[in-house]
């Protein structure tokens, strides 16, 4: 059987290479209408750091070349800068006419700072490209926009806010890209609430200022250094890197606080929030159009400059990301060849190599390569990956217990879905558990030589009938070494267990060892929140009494109902061998670990939503005020 190189590529599911024969997958082109030319001078602008002279304009003929290059496949175009509106109305009108004439162009957007946006511009858009999607760059409220300034060093916030009001008057809906800097940290609720107060805003994307690698001020070509560049130089003078930069931990905390407020305030009904929405979609097993969560990364995102430079994503370092001159490229085969020979893109794929073995791979999607580079992985270890996992864990908690957002700050419970994880009829099982008078059916209980109890008596993962404590064969159905935990959780805590396993070594079989675990099915979201917090407290209390090399794992997961096709949030409690432990030692000390954990469970009870993990300072303060 013929197999291509791509089928063997270990990160193909995370980073898809461009296939010239593909006619269904869209590519995205960021069209830099004026290069880095802009009418304001934000110190944290990544485009201006490229120090490439601007001034020229992209014309309609170059748009036509793009369409011919990517013929037979969908094309999305983002008009970008610098500031695209500095190209002038005549030039932009020509570009919009050409885009409207290209049937393969499925979406056109424009990212603007909003300073020049007025009624004449909106009239032009309405006339030539009514479906133009407008994005506005605004870093939250006035306080948050301290780094979004003109050459005079003065904030441009008032002019951008006025543009948003105008857009609302014209019935336009826009997305806002907001850079998360220290100016907004600890104020996620206020910042999101402020952006939501603009009637025109229907999407907000919070992007991180992971600029720890920036050490040098942007060059100034003019004789006189503008006030904005003096501010940038001052911001770079400190020891810890740029004054506008943040750490991934700070960004994760901001995103979780913003997401919790987005849910509690009801903003989710009219505003799409990123990266929350893409995280939620991946948690639900759905795809995302956001490249940070998709396999359509740098090989499917291109940038075109006025001088015909054509390359990969504009956030990547240039000129390293440059592929060629647009006019010199004959077709997509050549684009793919240039990508394969580009050192930067190869290094980008290599950055993602460790993602292939990560438990969060299918939810995280690998993130953004350009952002990972800016975060300086050599100096900060796995900080980027840690923030991605922290964000997934927190948003998974908010989905499962939206009325109890404290769960988002728990760092004991992790997102760790099990596959397969399904039950024939979840609702019927739950109702029967709480109804002693219900009829209990006959069940099939067979044991394997390795101690598995299931319907067929075989080792490994097999169907098992669902029993409850009122069933006459309940105790017989529970594998003996996990019984102390099942008993503590059902009799002591009054919870529903949907699954349990005492752990199996499978010596002599081609099966991976299985760890000891118990699956919990909360009756409602409040019980879920109380149980999650109590499990965190119990796991923390048991940690010091566990044998070396064994740790408690408390995981958030989902159980699929085979009858309805729906999923419900569940919790899994298990004993996990850490990196110091081999399976032989794990099973030798398993019973000791079970006793320690059972004692911790007995001393606890699922009441309240406070766990053992500290709340962030801003959330703790809010909670104190609310109390």
Coordinates of C-alpha atoms in Angstrom, one line a residue:
X1 CA 0.0 0.0 0.0
X2 CA 1.4 3.4 -0.9
X3 CA 1.9 5.8 2.0
X4 CA 2.9 9.4 1.6
X5 CA 5.4 11.2 3.7
X6 CA 2.6 13.4 5.2
X7 CA 0.8 10.3 6.4
X8 CA 3.9 9.4 8.4
X9 CA 4.5 12.9 9.7
X10 CA 4.2 12.8 13.5
X11 CA 2.6 16.2 13.8
X12 CA 0.3 16.0 10.8
X13 CA -2.8 16.2 13.0
X14 CA -1.5 19.4 14.5
X15 CA 0.2 21.1 11.6
X16 CA -1.1 20.3 8.2
X17 CA 1.2 21.0 5.2
X18 CA -0.1 22.8 2.2
X19 CA -1.5 20.3 -0.4
X20 CA -1.5 21.8 -3.9
X21 CA -4.1 19.3 -5.0
X22 CA -6.5 20.2 -2.2
X23 CA -9.5 22.3 -3.6
X24 CA -11.6 22.4 -0.5
X25 CA -9.4 23.8 2.3
X26 CA -9.2 27.5 2.4
X27 CA -6.0 29.5 2.7
X28 CA -5.8 32.9 4.3
X29 CA -3.8 35.9 3.0
X30 CA -3.0 38.9 5.1
X31 CA -2.7 41.8 2.6
X32 CA -0.5 44.5 4.0
X33 CA -2.0 47.4 2.0
X34 CA 0.6 49.9 3.2
X35 CA 3.2 47.5 4.7
X36 CA 4.1 48.8 8.2
X37 CA 2.9 52.4 7.5
X38 CA 0.5 53.5 10.2
X39 CA -1.0 56.8 11.4
X40 CA -0.4 55.9 15.1
X41 CA 2.8 54.5 16.8
X42 CA 2.0 51.8 19.4
X43 CA 5.2 50.7 21.1
X44 CA 4.0 47.1 21.2
X45 CA 3.3 46.8 17.5
X46 CA 5.0 43.7 16.0
X47 CA 4.7 45.0 12.5
X48 CA 6.8 48.1 13.1
X49 CA 9.5 46.0 14.7
X50 CA 10.2 44.6 11.3
X51 CA 11.7 48.0 10.3
X52 CA 10.7 47.7 6.6
X53 CA 10.1 51.0 4.9
X54 CA 6.5 51.5 4.0
X55 CA 4.8 54.0 1.7
X56 CA 3.9 51.9 -1.3
X57 CA 0.4 50.4 -1.8
X58 CA -0.9 47.1 -2.9
X59 CA -2.9 47.3 -6.1
X60 CA -5.7 45.4 -7.7
X61 CA -3.3 43.6 -10.1
X62 CA -1.6 42.0 -7.1
X63 CA -5.0 40.9 -5.8
X64 CA -5.6 39.3 -9.1
X65 CA -2.3 37.5 -8.9
X66 CA -3.2 36.1 -5.5
X67 CA -6.5 34.7 -6.9
X68 CA -4.7 33.1 -9.8
X69 CA -2.1 31.6 -7.5
X70 CA -4.7 30.0 -5.3
X71 CA -7.2 29.1 -8.0
X72 CA -9.6 26.3 -7.4
X73 CA -9.5 26.7 -3.6
X74 CA -11.4 29.0 -1.2
X75 CA -9.5 32.2 -0.3
X76 CA -10.0 34.4 2.7
X77 CA -8.4 37.9 2.6
X78 CA -7.6 40.2 5.5
X79 CA -6.8 43.8 4.7
X80 CA -4.2 44.8 7.2
X81 CA -1.3 47.0 8.1
X82 CA 0.2 49.1 9.7
X83 CA -3.1 50.8 9.1
X84 CA -4.9 49.8 5.9
X85 CA -6.9 53.0 5.7
X86 CA -3.7 55.0 5.1
X87 CA -3.8 53.6 1.6
X88 CA -6.6 56.1 0.7
X89 CA -10.1 55.7 -0.6
X90 CA -9.1 55.3 -4.3
X91 CA -6.6 52.5 -3.7
X92 CA -8.9 50.6 -1.3
X93 CA -11.8 51.0 -3.7
X94 CA -9.7 49.3 -6.5
X95 CA -8.8 46.5 -4.2
X96 CA -12.4 45.9 -3.0
X97 CA -13.7 45.9 -6.6
X98 CA -11.1 43.3 -7.5
X99 CA -11.9 41.2 -4.5
X100 CA -15.6 41.3 -5.3
X101 CA -14.9 40.1 -8.8
X102 CA -13.1 36.9 -7.5
X103 CA -15.7 34.1 -6.9
X104 CA -13.2 32.0 -4.9
X105 CA -12.8 34.8 -2.3
X106 CA -15.2 33.6 0.5
X107 CA -14.5 36.2 3.1
X108 CA -12.9 39.7 3.3
X109 CA -12.1 41.4 6.5
X110 CA -10.2 44.6 7.5
X111 CA -8.3 45.2 10.7
X112 CA -8.1 48.9 11.5
X113 CA -7.1 51.0 14.5
X114 CA -10.3 52.9 13.8
X115 CA -8.8 56.4 14.0
X116 CA -9.7 57.4 10.4
X117 CA -13.0 55.5 10.3
X118 CA -15.8 57.8 9.3
X119 CA -19.1 57.9 7.4
X120 CA -17.4 58.2 4.0
X121 CA -15.4 55.1 4.6
X122 CA -18.5 53.2 5.7
X123 CA -20.3 54.5 2.6
X124 CA -17.5 53.1 0.4
X125 CA -17.6 49.7 2.1
X126 CA -21.4 49.5 1.8
X127 CA -21.2 50.3 -1.9
X128 CA -18.3 48.1 -3.0
X129 CA -18.2 45.3 -0.5
X130 CA -21.2 45.2 1.9
X131 CA -20.1 42.0 3.5
X132 CA -16.7 43.4 4.5
X133 CA -16.0 42.3 8.1
X134 CA -14.4 45.0 10.2
X135 CA -12.1 44.4 13.1
X136 CA -11.0 47.2 15.4
X137 CA -7.9 47.2 17.5
X138 CA -8.7 48.5 21.0
X139 CA -7.1 47.3 24.2
X140 CA -10.1 47.5 26.4
X141 CA -11.1 50.6 28.3
X142 CA -9.2 54.0 28.4
X143 CA -6.9 52.7 31.1
X144 CA -6.1 49.6 29.1
X145 CA -5.1 51.6 26.0
X146 CA -2.0 53.2 27.6
X147 CA 0.2 51.6 24.9
X148 CA -2.1 52.5 21.9
X149 CA -0.9 56.0 21.2
X150 CA -0.1 58.5 18.4
X151 CA 3.3 59.7 17.4
X152 CA 2.8 62.6 19.9
X153 CA 2.5 60.0 22.7
X154 CA -1.1 60.8 23.4
X155 CA -3.8 58.0 23.7
X156 CA -6.0 57.4 20.6
X157 CA -8.8 55.8 22.7
X158 CA -11.3 58.6 22.4
X159 CA -11.2 58.6 18.6
X160 CA -11.5 54.8 18.5
X161 CA -14.4 54.8 20.9
X162 CA -16.1 57.4 18.7
X163 CA -15.6 55.2 15.7
X164 CA -17.3 52.3 17.5
X165 CA -20.3 54.6 18.3
X166 CA -20.5 55.5 14.6
X167 CA -20.4 51.9 13.6
X168 CA -23.3 51.2 15.9
X169 CA -25.3 54.1 14.4
X170 CA -24.8 52.5 11.0
X171 CA -25.9 49.1 12.2
X172 CA -22.5 47.6 11.7
X173 CA -21.2 44.7 13.9
X174 CA -17.4 44.5 14.5
X175 CA -14.9 42.4 16.3
X176 CA -12.3 43.9 18.7
X177 CA -8.8 42.6 19.1
X178 CA -7.5 43.6 22.5
X179 CA -3.9 43.1 23.5
X180 CA -3.5 42.0 27.1
X181 CA -0.8 44.1 28.8
X182 CA -0.2 44.9 32.5
X183 CA -2.6 47.8 32.0
X184 CA -5.6 45.3 32.1
X185 CA -4.3 42.6 34.4
X186 CA -6.6 42.0 37.4
X187 CA -9.4 43.9 35.6
X188 CA -10.8 41.3 33.2
X189 CA -14.4 41.8 34.3
X190 CA -14.3 45.6 33.9
X191 CA -12.4 45.5 30.6
X192 CA -14.8 42.9 29.0
X193 CA -17.8 44.8 30.4
X194 CA -16.5 48.0 28.9
X195 CA -16.0 46.5 25.4
X196 CA -19.5 44.8 25.7
X197 CA -21.0 48.2 26.3
X198 CA -20.4 49.2 22.7
X199 CA -23.5 48.1 20.8
X200 CA -21.4 47.5 17.6
X201 CA -19.1 44.9 19.3
X202 CA -20.1 41.3 18.7
X203 CA -16.7 39.6 19.1
X204 CA -13.7 40.2 21.4
X205 CA -10.4 38.5 21.0
X206 CA -7.9 38.9 23.8
X207 CA -4.3 38.4 22.5
X208 CA -1.3 38.2 24.8
X209 CA 1.7 40.5 24.8
X210 CA 4.2 37.7 25.2
X211 CA 7.1 40.0 24.2
X212 CA 9.8 38.9 26.7
X213 CA 12.3 38.5 23.9
X214 CA 12.1 42.1 22.8
X215 CA 15.2 44.0 23.9
X216 CA 15.7 46.7 21.3
X217 CA 13.7 49.8 20.4
X218 CA 12.3 50.2 16.9
X219 CA 14.6 52.2 14.7
X220 CA 13.6 55.8 13.9
X221 CA 14.3 57.0 10.3
X222 CA 13.4 60.6 11.0
X223 CA 15.8 63.1 12.5
X224 CA 13.5 63.9 15.4
X225 CA 12.6 61.0 17.7
X226 CA 8.8 61.1 18.2
X227 CA 7.4 61.0 21.7
X228 CA 6.0 57.5 21.1
X229 CA 9.4 56.1 20.4
X230 CA 10.8 57.8 23.5
X231 CA 8.1 56.0 25.5
X232 CA 9.0 52.7 23.9
X233 CA 12.7 53.2 24.8
X234 CA 11.8 54.0 28.4
X235 CA 9.6 50.8 28.4
X236 CA 12.6 48.7 27.3
X237 CA 15.0 50.2 29.9
X238 CA 14.0 47.9 32.8
X239 CA 15.5 44.6 33.7
X240 CA 12.4 42.4 33.1
X241 CA 11.9 43.1 29.4
X242 CA 9.3 45.4 27.9
X243 CA 7.0 47.2 30.3
X244 CA 4.0 46.1 28.2
X245 CA 4.9 42.4 28.3
X246 CA 3.1 39.8 30.4
X247 CA 3.8 36.3 31.5
X248 CA 1.7 33.3 30.2
X249 CA 0.5 32.6 33.8
X250 CA -0.9 36.2 33.9
X251 CA -2.6 35.7 30.5
X252 CA -4.2 32.5 31.6
X253 CA -5.6 34.1 34.7
X254 CA -7.0 37.0 32.7
X255 CA -8.6 34.8 30.1
X256 CA -10.3 32.6 32.8
X257 CA -11.6 35.7 34.7
X258 CA -12.9 37.2 31.4
X259 CA -14.6 33.9 30.5
X260 CA -16.2 33.5 33.9
X261 CA -17.6 37.1 33.6
X262 CA -18.6 36.4 29.9
X263 CA -20.8 33.6 31.2
X264 CA -22.1 35.1 34.4
X265 CA -23.0 38.5 32.9
X266 CA -24.7 36.8 29.9
X267 CA -22.4 38.4 27.3
X268 CA -22.1 35.0 25.6
X269 CA -25.6 35.6 24.1
X270 CA -24.2 38.3 21.7
X271 CA -20.4 38.3 21.9
X272 CA -18.0 35.7 20.7
X273 CA -15.1 35.6 23.1
X274 CA -11.7 34.3 22.1
X275 CA -9.8 32.2 23.0
X276 CA -12.8 31.0 25.1
X277 CA -15.0 29.9 22.2
X278 CA -12.3 28.0 20.4
X279 CA -11.4 26.2 23.7
X280 CA -15.0 25.3 24.3
X281 CA -15.4 24.0 20.8
X282 CA -12.3 21.8 21.2
X283 CA -13.5 20.6 24.6
X284 CA -16.7 19.6 22.8
X285 CA -14.8 17.7 20.1
X286 CA -15.6 20.4 17.5
X287 CA -13.3 22.1 15.1
X288 CA -12.2 25.8 15.2
X289 CA -11.3 28.3 12.5
X290 CA -8.8 29.9 14.9
X291 CA -5.4 28.7 13.7
X292 CA -4.1 28.6 17.3
X293 CA -6.5 25.7 17.8
X294 CA -6.5 24.2 14.3
X295 CA -4.1 22.2 12.2
X296 CA -4.2 24.9 9.5
X297 CA -1.3 26.9 10.8
X298 CA 1.6 28.7 9.2
X299 CA 1.5 26.6 5.9
X300 CA -2.0 27.9 5.3
X301 CA -1.6 31.5 6.3
X302 CA 0.3 33.9 4.0
X303 CA 1.2 37.6 3.9
X304 CA 1.6 39.9 1.0
X305 CA 3.5 43.3 1.1
X306 CA 3.3 46.2 -1.3
X307 CA 6.8 45.5 -2.7
X308 CA 5.5 42.0 -3.7
X309 CA 7.2 40.2 -0.8
X310 CA 5.2 37.0 -0.2
X311 CA 5.6 34.7 2.8
X312 CA 4.0 33.0 5.7
X313 CA 2.1 34.5 8.7
X314 CA 2.9 38.2 9.4
X315 CA 3.4 37.4 13.1
X316 CA 6.4 35.2 12.3
X317 CA 9.9 36.9 12.2
X318 CA 10.6 38.5 8.9
X319 CA 12.5 38.3 6.6
X320 CA 12.9 34.7 7.7
X321 CA 9.2 34.0 6.9
X322 CA 9.5 35.3 3.4
X323 CA 9.1 32.7 0.7
X324 CA 9.6 34.7 -2.6
X325 CA 8.3 37.6 -4.6
X326 CA 4.6 37.0 -5.6
X327 CA 5.3 37.6 -9.3
X328 CA 8.0 34.9 -9.3
X329 CA 5.8 32.1 -8.0
X330 CA 4.2 30.0 -10.7
X331 CA 1.8 27.9 -8.7
X332 CA 0.9 26.2 -5.5
X333 CA 3.4 23.4 -6.2
X334 CA 6.1 25.9 -6.0
X335 CA 4.6 27.5 -2.8
X336 CA 4.7 24.0 -1.2
X337 CA 8.3 23.5 -2.3
X338 CA 9.3 26.9 -0.9
X339 CA 7.6 26.1 2.4
X340 CA 9.4 22.8 2.7
X341 CA 12.7 24.5 2.1
X342 CA 12.1 27.3 4.6
X343 CA 14.2 26.9 7.7
X344 CA 11.9 29.0 9.9
X345 CA 8.8 26.9 9.0
X346 CA 10.8 23.7 9.6
X347 CA 11.9 25.0 13.0
X348 CA 8.3 26.0 13.8
X349 CA 7.1 22.4 13.2
X350 CA 10.0 21.2 15.4
X351 CA 8.7 23.4 18.2
X352 CA 5.5 21.3 18.2
X353 CA 7.2 17.9 18.3
X354 CA 6.5 17.5 22.0
X355 CA 2.8 18.2 21.4
X356 CA 2.4 14.8 19.8
X357 CA 2.6 13.1 23.2
X358 CA 0.7 15.6 25.2
X359 CA -2.6 14.7 26.9
X360 CA -4.0 18.1 25.9
X361 CA -3.1 17.8 22.2
X362 CA -6.6 17.3 20.9
X363 CA -8.0 20.2 22.9
X364 CA -5.1 22.7 22.7
X365 CA -4.3 22.2 19.1
X366 CA -0.7 23.2 19.6
X367 CA -1.2 26.9 19.9
X368 CA 0.6 29.6 17.9
X369 CA 4.2 29.1 16.7
X370 CA 4.9 32.9 16.5
X371 CA 3.6 33.5 20.0
X372 CA 5.7 30.6 21.3
X373 CA 8.8 32.1 19.8
X374 CA 8.1 35.5 21.3
X375 CA 7.7 33.9 24.7
X376 CA 11.3 32.7 24.6
X377 CA 11.0 29.0 25.4
X378 CA 14.7 28.7 26.1
X379 CA 14.5 31.1 29.0
X380 CA 11.0 30.2 30.4
X381 CA 10.8 26.4 30.0
X382 CA 7.2 25.2 29.4
X383 CA 5.5 28.4 30.4
X384 CA 3.6 28.6 27.1
X385 CA 2.3 25.0 27.3
X386 CA 1.5 25.4 31.0
X387 CA -0.7 28.4 30.3
X388 CA -2.5 26.5 27.5
X389 CA -3.2 23.6 29.8
X390 CA -4.3 25.9 32.6
X391 CA -6.7 27.7 30.3
X392 CA -8.2 24.4 29.1
X393 CA -8.6 23.1 32.7
X394 CA -10.2 26.3 33.8
X395 CA -12.7 26.6 30.9
X396 CA -13.6 23.0 31.3
X397 CA -14.5 23.8 34.9
X398 CA -16.6 26.8 33.9
X399 CA -18.6 24.7 31.4
X400 CA -19.3 22.0 34.0
X401 CA -20.2 24.4 36.9
X402 CA -21.0 27.8 35.4
X403 CA -22.8 29.0 38.5
X404 CA -19.7 28.3 40.6
X405 CA -16.7 29.9 38.8
X406 CA -14.4 29.2 41.7
X407 CA -13.7 25.9 40.1
X408 CA -11.8 27.6 37.3
X409 CA -9.0 28.4 39.8
X410 CA -8.5 24.8 41.0
X411 CA -5.2 23.5 39.8
X412 CA -5.7 19.9 41.2
X413 CA -8.5 19.0 38.8
X414 CA -7.3 18.6 35.2
X415 CA -9.1 18.0 31.9
X416 CA -8.4 14.4 31.1
X417 CA -11.1 12.8 29.0
X418 CA -11.3 9.0 28.7
X419 CA -12.0 7.2 25.4
X420 CA -14.2 5.3 25.2
X421 CA -16.5 6.6 28.0
X422 CA -20.1 5.9 27.5
X423 CA -23.2 4.4 29.1
X424 CA -26.4 3.0 27.5
X425 CA -28.9 5.4 29.2
X426 CA -27.5 7.9 31.7
X427 CA -30.8 9.4 32.8
X428 CA -32.3 5.9 33.5
X429 CA -29.3 4.9 35.5
X430 CA -29.4 8.1 37.6
X431 CA -33.1 7.7 38.3
X432 CA -32.7 4.0 39.2
X433 CA -29.8 4.8 41.6
X434 CA -32.1 7.1 43.6
X435 CA -35.1 4.9 43.6
X436 CA -34.8 1.8 45.9
X437 CA -38.2 0.5 44.6
X438 CA -37.1 0.4 41.0
X439 CA -36.8 -3.0 39.3
X440 CA -33.2 -4.2 39.1
X441 CA -32.5 -6.3 36.0
X442 CA -30.3 -9.4 35.9
X443 CA -26.7 -8.6 35.2
X444 CA -23.8 -10.4 33.6
X445 CA -20.7 -10.5 36.0
X446 CA -17.7 -12.5 34.8
X447 CA -14.1 -12.2 36.1
X448 CA -10.9 -12.5 34.1
X449 CA -7.8 -14.1 35.3
X450 CA -6.4 -10.6 35.8
X451 CA -9.2 -9.5 38.1
X452 CA -11.4 -7.6 35.6
X453 CA -15.1 -7.8 36.2
X454 CA -17.2 -7.2 33.1
X455 CA -19.8 -8.9 30.9
X456 CA -17.4 -11.2 29.1
X457 CA -14.7 -11.9 31.8
X458 CA -11.9 -10.8 29.6
X459 CA -8.9 -8.4 30.4
X460 CA -8.9 -4.9 28.9
X461 CA -11.7 -2.5 28.2
X462 CA -15.1 -4.3 27.8
X463 CA -18.7 -3.6 28.4
X464 CA -19.9 -3.8 32.0
X465 CA -23.5 -3.7 33.2
X466 CA -24.5 -0.7 35.3
X467 CA -25.3 -1.4 38.9
X468 CA -26.3 0.7 41.9
X469 CA -26.1 0.0 45.7
X470 CA -29.7 -1.3 45.8
X471 CA -28.9 -4.1 43.4
X472 CA -28.5 -7.4 45.1
X473 CA -25.2 -8.0 43.3
X474 CA -23.7 -4.5 43.8
X475 CA -20.8 -5.5 46.1
X476 CA -20.0 -8.5 43.9
X477 CA -19.7 -6.2 40.8
X478 CA -17.0 -4.0 42.4
X479 CA -13.4 -5.1 42.0
X480 CA -12.1 -5.7 45.6
X481 CA -9.1 -3.4 45.7
X482 CA -11.1 -0.3 44.6
X483 CA -14.0 -1.0 47.0
X484 CA -12.7 1.2 49.9
X485 CA -12.9 4.2 47.6
X486 CA -16.2 3.3 46.0
X487 CA -17.7 2.7 49.5
X488 CA -16.4 6.0 50.8
X489 CA -17.8 7.9 47.8
X490 CA -21.2 6.2 47.7
X491 CA -22.0 5.4 51.4
X492 CA -20.0 8.3 52.9
X493 CA -20.5 11.0 50.3
X494 CA -23.8 9.8 48.8
X495 CA -22.5 10.1 45.3
X496 CA -23.2 8.1 42.1
X497 CA -20.3 6.1 40.7
X498 CA -20.6 5.2 37.0
X499 CA -17.4 3.2 36.7
X500 CA -14.6 1.7 38.8
X501 CA -11.4 -0.3 38.2
X502 CA -8.9 -1.6 40.7
X503 CA -6.0 -1.4 38.2
X504 CA -4.5 -4.3 36.3
X505 CA -0.9 -5.1 35.4
X506 CA -1.7 -7.6 32.5
X507 CA 1.6 -9.5 32.8
X508 CA 2.2 -11.5 29.6
X509 CA -0.4 -9.7 27.5
X510 CA -0.1 -7.0 24.9
X511 CA -2.1 -4.6 26.9
X512 CA -1.0 -1.4 28.6
X513 CA -1.4 -1.5 32.4
X514 CA -4.5 0.1 33.8
X515 CA -4.5 2.4 36.9
X516 CA -7.0 2.3 39.7
X517 CA -9.8 4.7 39.3
X518 CA -13.4 5.6 40.2
X519 CA -15.8 7.5 38.0
X520 CA -18.3 9.9 39.6
X521 CA -21.6 11.0 38.0
X522 CA -22.9 14.2 39.7
X523 CA -26.7 14.6 39.7
X524 CA -26.5 18.3 38.9
X525 CA -24.1 21.1 38.5
X526 CA -24.2 22.2 42.1
X527 CA -23.3 18.6 43.3
X528 CA -20.6 18.6 40.6
X529 CA -19.1 21.8 42.0
X530 CA -19.3 20.6 45.6
X531 CA -17.8 17.2 44.7
X532 CA -14.9 18.8 42.7
X533 CA -13.9 21.0 45.6
X534 CA -14.1 18.2 48.1
X535 CA -12.0 15.9 45.8
X536 CA -9.4 18.7 45.6
X537 CA -9.3 19.0 49.4
X538 CA -9.1 15.2 49.9
X539 CA -6.3 14.8 47.3
X540 CA -4.3 17.5 48.9
X541 CA -4.8 16.0 52.4
X542 CA -3.8 12.5 51.1
X543 CA -0.7 13.6 49.3
X544 CA 1.7 13.4 52.2
X545 CA 0.5 9.9 53.2
X546 CA 0.8 8.3 49.8
X547 CA 3.8 6.0 48.9
X548 CA 6.5 7.7 46.9
X549 CA 5.8 7.7 43.2
X550 CA 2.0 7.5 43.5
X551 CA -0.2 10.5 43.2
X552 CA -3.9 11.2 43.2
X553 CA -5.3 12.2 39.9
X554 CA -8.6 14.0 39.8
X555 CA -9.8 14.6 36.3
X556 CA -12.7 16.4 34.6
X557 CA -14.2 14.4 31.8
X558 CA -17.5 13.7 30.0
X559 CA -19.7 10.7 29.8
X560 CA -21.7 10.0 26.6
X561 CA -25.2 8.7 26.7
X562 CA -25.6 6.2 23.9
X563 CA -29.4 6.5 23.9
X564 CA -29.6 10.3 23.5
X565 CA -26.1 11.0 22.1
X566 CA -25.6 13.8 24.7
X567 CA -22.7 14.2 27.1
X568 CA -22.7 15.0 30.8
X569 CA -19.8 16.3 32.9
X570 CA -18.2 13.7 35.2
X571 CA -15.3 13.4 37.6
X572 CA -12.7 10.7 37.7
X573 CA -10.6 9.9 40.8
X574 CA -7.6 7.7 40.4
X575 CA -4.2 6.7 41.7
X576 CA -1.5 7.5 39.1
X577 CA 2.1 6.5 38.9
X578 CA 4.3 9.6 38.5
X579 CA 7.5 9.8 36.4
X580 CA 9.5 8.2 39.2
X581 CA 7.5 5.1 39.4
X582 CA 7.3 1.9 37.3
X583 CA 4.2 -0.2 37.1
X584 CA 5.7 -3.0 39.3
X585 CA 6.3 -0.7 42.2
X586 CA 2.9 1.0 41.6
X587 CA 1.0 -2.3 42.1
X588 CA 3.2 -3.2 45.0
X589 CA 2.1 -0.1 46.9
X590 CA -1.4 0.3 45.5
X591 CA -3.2 -1.0 48.6
X592 CA -1.3 1.4 50.8
X593 CA -2.2 4.3 48.6
X594 CA -5.9 3.2 48.6
X595 CA -6.0 3.2 52.4
X596 CA -4.5 6.7 52.6
X597 CA -6.9 8.1 50.0
X598 CA -9.9 6.4 51.6
X599 CA -9.0 7.9 54.9
X600 CA -8.8 11.4 53.3
X601 CA -12.2 10.9 51.7
X602 CA -13.7 9.8 54.9
X603 CA -12.5 12.9 56.6
X604 CA -14.1 15.1 53.9
X605 CA -17.6 15.7 52.6
X606 CA -18.9 17.4 49.4
X607 CA -20.1 20.7 50.9
X608 CA -19.2 24.2 49.6
X609 CA -17.2 25.1 46.6
X610 CA -13.9 26.2 48.2
X611 CA -11.0 23.8 47.3
X612 CA -7.4 23.7 48.5
X613 CA -6.1 25.9 45.7
X614 CA -5.6 29.7 46.2
X615 CA -7.8 32.1 44.4
X616 CA -6.1 34.8 42.3
X617 CA -5.8 38.1 44.1
X618 CA -8.5 39.8 42.0
X619 CA -11.0 37.0 42.4
X620 CA -10.3 36.8 46.2
X621 CA -11.0 40.5 46.5
X622 CA -14.2 40.2 44.5
X623 CA -15.3 37.3 46.6
X624 CA -14.6 39.3 49.8
X625 CA -16.7 42.2 48.6
X626 CA -19.5 40.0 47.5
X627 CA -19.5 38.3 51.0

